[in-house]
Amino acid sequence: MDTKKEFFRMIREHSEIALATSFDNTPNVRTVNFYFDPDAKVLYFATFSDNTKVFELKKIQKLHSLPYLSMERNI
């Protein structure tokens, strides 16, 4: 699989992704909206600054993501 090609396909076809983290040995998966800036090659996540996930994202060293299809898209 071409990882770069798959990444660009995912960001073209999806508006949300599921972020998986583990903090203090407690797994957590949450759905977030994102925006990819192709010029800067930066992936931005939309959330509120006082959200728990922001605290966790600042503390963790690894992050995993998967494309997320909402139920509305499957109808």
PDB file of C-alpha atoms in Angstrom:
ATOM      1  CA  MET A   1       0.000   0.000   0.000  1.00  0.00           C
ATOM      2  CA  ASP A   2       1.202   3.497  -0.825  1.00  0.00           C
ATOM      3  CA  THR A   3       0.758   5.273   2.534  1.00  0.00           C
ATOM      4  CA  LYS A   4       1.038   8.792   1.113  1.00  0.00           C
ATOM      5  CA  LYS A   5      -1.518   8.071  -1.618  1.00  0.00           C
ATOM      6  CA  GLU A   6      -3.883   6.508   0.924  1.00  0.00           C
ATOM      7  CA  PHE A   7      -3.518   9.516   3.253  1.00  0.00           C
ATOM      8  CA  PHE A   8      -4.477  11.966   0.495  1.00  0.00           C
ATOM      9  CA  ARG A   9      -7.419   9.764  -0.540  1.00  0.00           C
ATOM     10  CA  MET A  10      -8.635   9.716   3.055  1.00  0.00           C
ATOM     11  CA  ILE A  11      -8.508  13.493   3.506  1.00  0.00           C
ATOM     12  CA  ARG A  12     -10.280  14.022   0.173  1.00  0.00           C
ATOM     13  CA  GLU A  13     -13.129  11.627   0.976  1.00  0.00           C
ATOM     14  CA  HIS A  14     -13.701  12.233   4.695  1.00  0.00           C
ATOM     15  CA  SER A  15     -14.411  15.230   6.903  1.00  0.00           C
ATOM     16  CA  GLU A  16     -13.978  13.447  10.239  1.00  0.00           C
ATOM     17  CA  ILE A  17     -11.442  11.030  11.651  1.00  0.00           C
ATOM     18  CA  ALA A  18     -11.303   8.962  14.804  1.00  0.00           C
ATOM     19  CA  LEU A  19      -8.285   9.759  16.991  1.00  0.00           C
ATOM     20  CA  ALA A  20      -7.088   6.998  19.277  1.00  0.00           C
ATOM     21  CA  THR A  21      -4.967   7.878  22.306  1.00  0.00           C
ATOM     22  CA  SER A  22      -3.927   6.267  25.543  1.00  0.00           C
ATOM     23  CA  PHE A  23      -3.347   8.381  28.637  1.00  0.00           C
ATOM     24  CA  ASP A  24      -2.444   6.856  32.012  1.00  0.00           C
ATOM     25  CA  ASN A  25      -3.086   3.432  30.429  1.00  0.00           C
ATOM     26  CA  THR A  26      -6.674   4.386  29.603  1.00  0.00           C
ATOM     27  CA  PRO A  27      -7.571   4.138  25.898  1.00  0.00           C
ATOM     28  CA  ASN A  28      -9.759   6.801  24.375  1.00  0.00           C
ATOM     29  CA  VAL A  29     -11.183   7.164  20.866  1.00  0.00           C
ATOM     30  CA  ARG A  30     -12.924  10.318  19.756  1.00  0.00           C
ATOM     31  CA  THR A  31     -14.232  11.675  16.485  1.00  0.00           C
ATOM     32  CA  VAL A  32     -12.910  15.049  15.335  1.00  0.00           C
ATOM     33  CA  ASN A  33     -13.200  17.305  12.306  1.00  0.00           C
ATOM     34  CA  PHE A  34      -9.974  18.123  10.528  1.00  0.00           C
ATOM     35  CA  TYR A  35      -8.425  20.313   7.867  1.00  0.00           C
ATOM     36  CA  PHE A  36      -5.255  19.552   5.928  1.00  0.00           C
ATOM     37  CA  ASP A  37      -3.158  22.435   4.594  1.00  0.00           C
ATOM     38  CA  PRO A  38      -1.369  20.879   1.587  1.00  0.00           C
ATOM     39  CA  ASP A  39       1.078  23.768   1.198  1.00  0.00           C
ATOM     40  CA  ALA A  40       2.274  23.642   4.804  1.00  0.00           C
ATOM     41  CA  LYS A  41       1.693  19.852   5.030  1.00  0.00           C
ATOM     42  CA  VAL A  42      -0.055  20.334   8.376  1.00  0.00           C
ATOM     43  CA  LEU A  43      -3.124  18.479   9.650  1.00  0.00           C
ATOM     44  CA  TYR A  44      -5.340  20.622  11.926  1.00  0.00           C
ATOM     45  CA  PHE A  45      -8.001  19.299  14.309  1.00  0.00           C
ATOM     46  CA  ALA A  46     -11.042  21.361  15.299  1.00  0.00           C
ATOM     47  CA  THR A  47     -11.969  21.392  18.985  1.00  0.00           C
ATOM     48  CA  PHE A  48     -12.416  23.670  21.992  1.00  0.00           C
ATOM     49  CA  SER A  49      -9.198  24.659  23.788  1.00  0.00           C
ATOM     50  CA  ASP A  50     -10.487  23.574  27.221  1.00  0.00           C
ATOM     51  CA  ASN A  51     -11.492  20.105  25.966  1.00  0.00           C
ATOM     52  CA  THR A  52      -9.980  17.052  27.687  1.00  0.00           C
ATOM     53  CA  LYS A  53      -8.600  15.778  24.381  1.00  0.00           C
ATOM     54  CA  VAL A  54      -6.427  18.902  24.058  1.00  0.00           C
ATOM     55  CA  PHE A  55      -4.827  18.145  27.421  1.00  0.00           C
ATOM     56  CA  GLU A  56      -4.241  14.526  26.392  1.00  0.00           C
ATOM     57  CA  LEU A  57      -2.845  15.432  22.963  1.00  0.00           C
ATOM     58  CA  LYS A  58      -0.293  17.747  24.601  1.00  0.00           C
ATOM     59  CA  LYS A  59       0.874  14.948  26.907  1.00  0.00           C
ATOM     60  CA  ILE A  60       0.984  11.884  24.643  1.00  0.00           C
ATOM     61  CA  GLN A  61       3.784  10.834  22.322  1.00  0.00           C
ATOM     62  CA  LYS A  62       1.814   8.676  19.890  1.00  0.00           C
ATOM     63  CA  LEU A  63      -1.465   9.157  18.075  1.00  0.00           C
ATOM     64  CA  HIS A  64      -3.391   6.890  15.713  1.00  0.00           C
ATOM     65  CA  SER A  65      -6.196   7.893  13.389  1.00  0.00           C
ATOM     66  CA  LEU A  66      -8.775   6.252  11.153  1.00  0.00           C
ATOM     67  CA  PRO A  67     -11.253   7.720   8.673  1.00  0.00           C
ATOM     68  CA  TYR A  68     -14.703   8.002  10.207  1.00  0.00           C
ATOM     69  CA  LEU A  69     -17.962   7.692   8.314  1.00  0.00           C
ATOM     70  CA  SER A  70     -20.899   9.232  10.111  1.00  0.00           C
ATOM     71  CA  MET A  71     -24.277   7.522   9.945  1.00  0.00           C
ATOM     72  CA  GLU A  72     -25.671  10.372   7.849  1.00  0.00           C
ATOM     73  CA  ARG A  73     -23.278   9.567   5.025  1.00  0.00           C
ATOM     74  CA  ASN A  74     -24.325   5.922   4.933  1.00  0.00           C
ATOM     75  CA  ILE A  75     -28.042   6.649   4.522  1.00  0.00           C
TER      76      ILE A  75
END
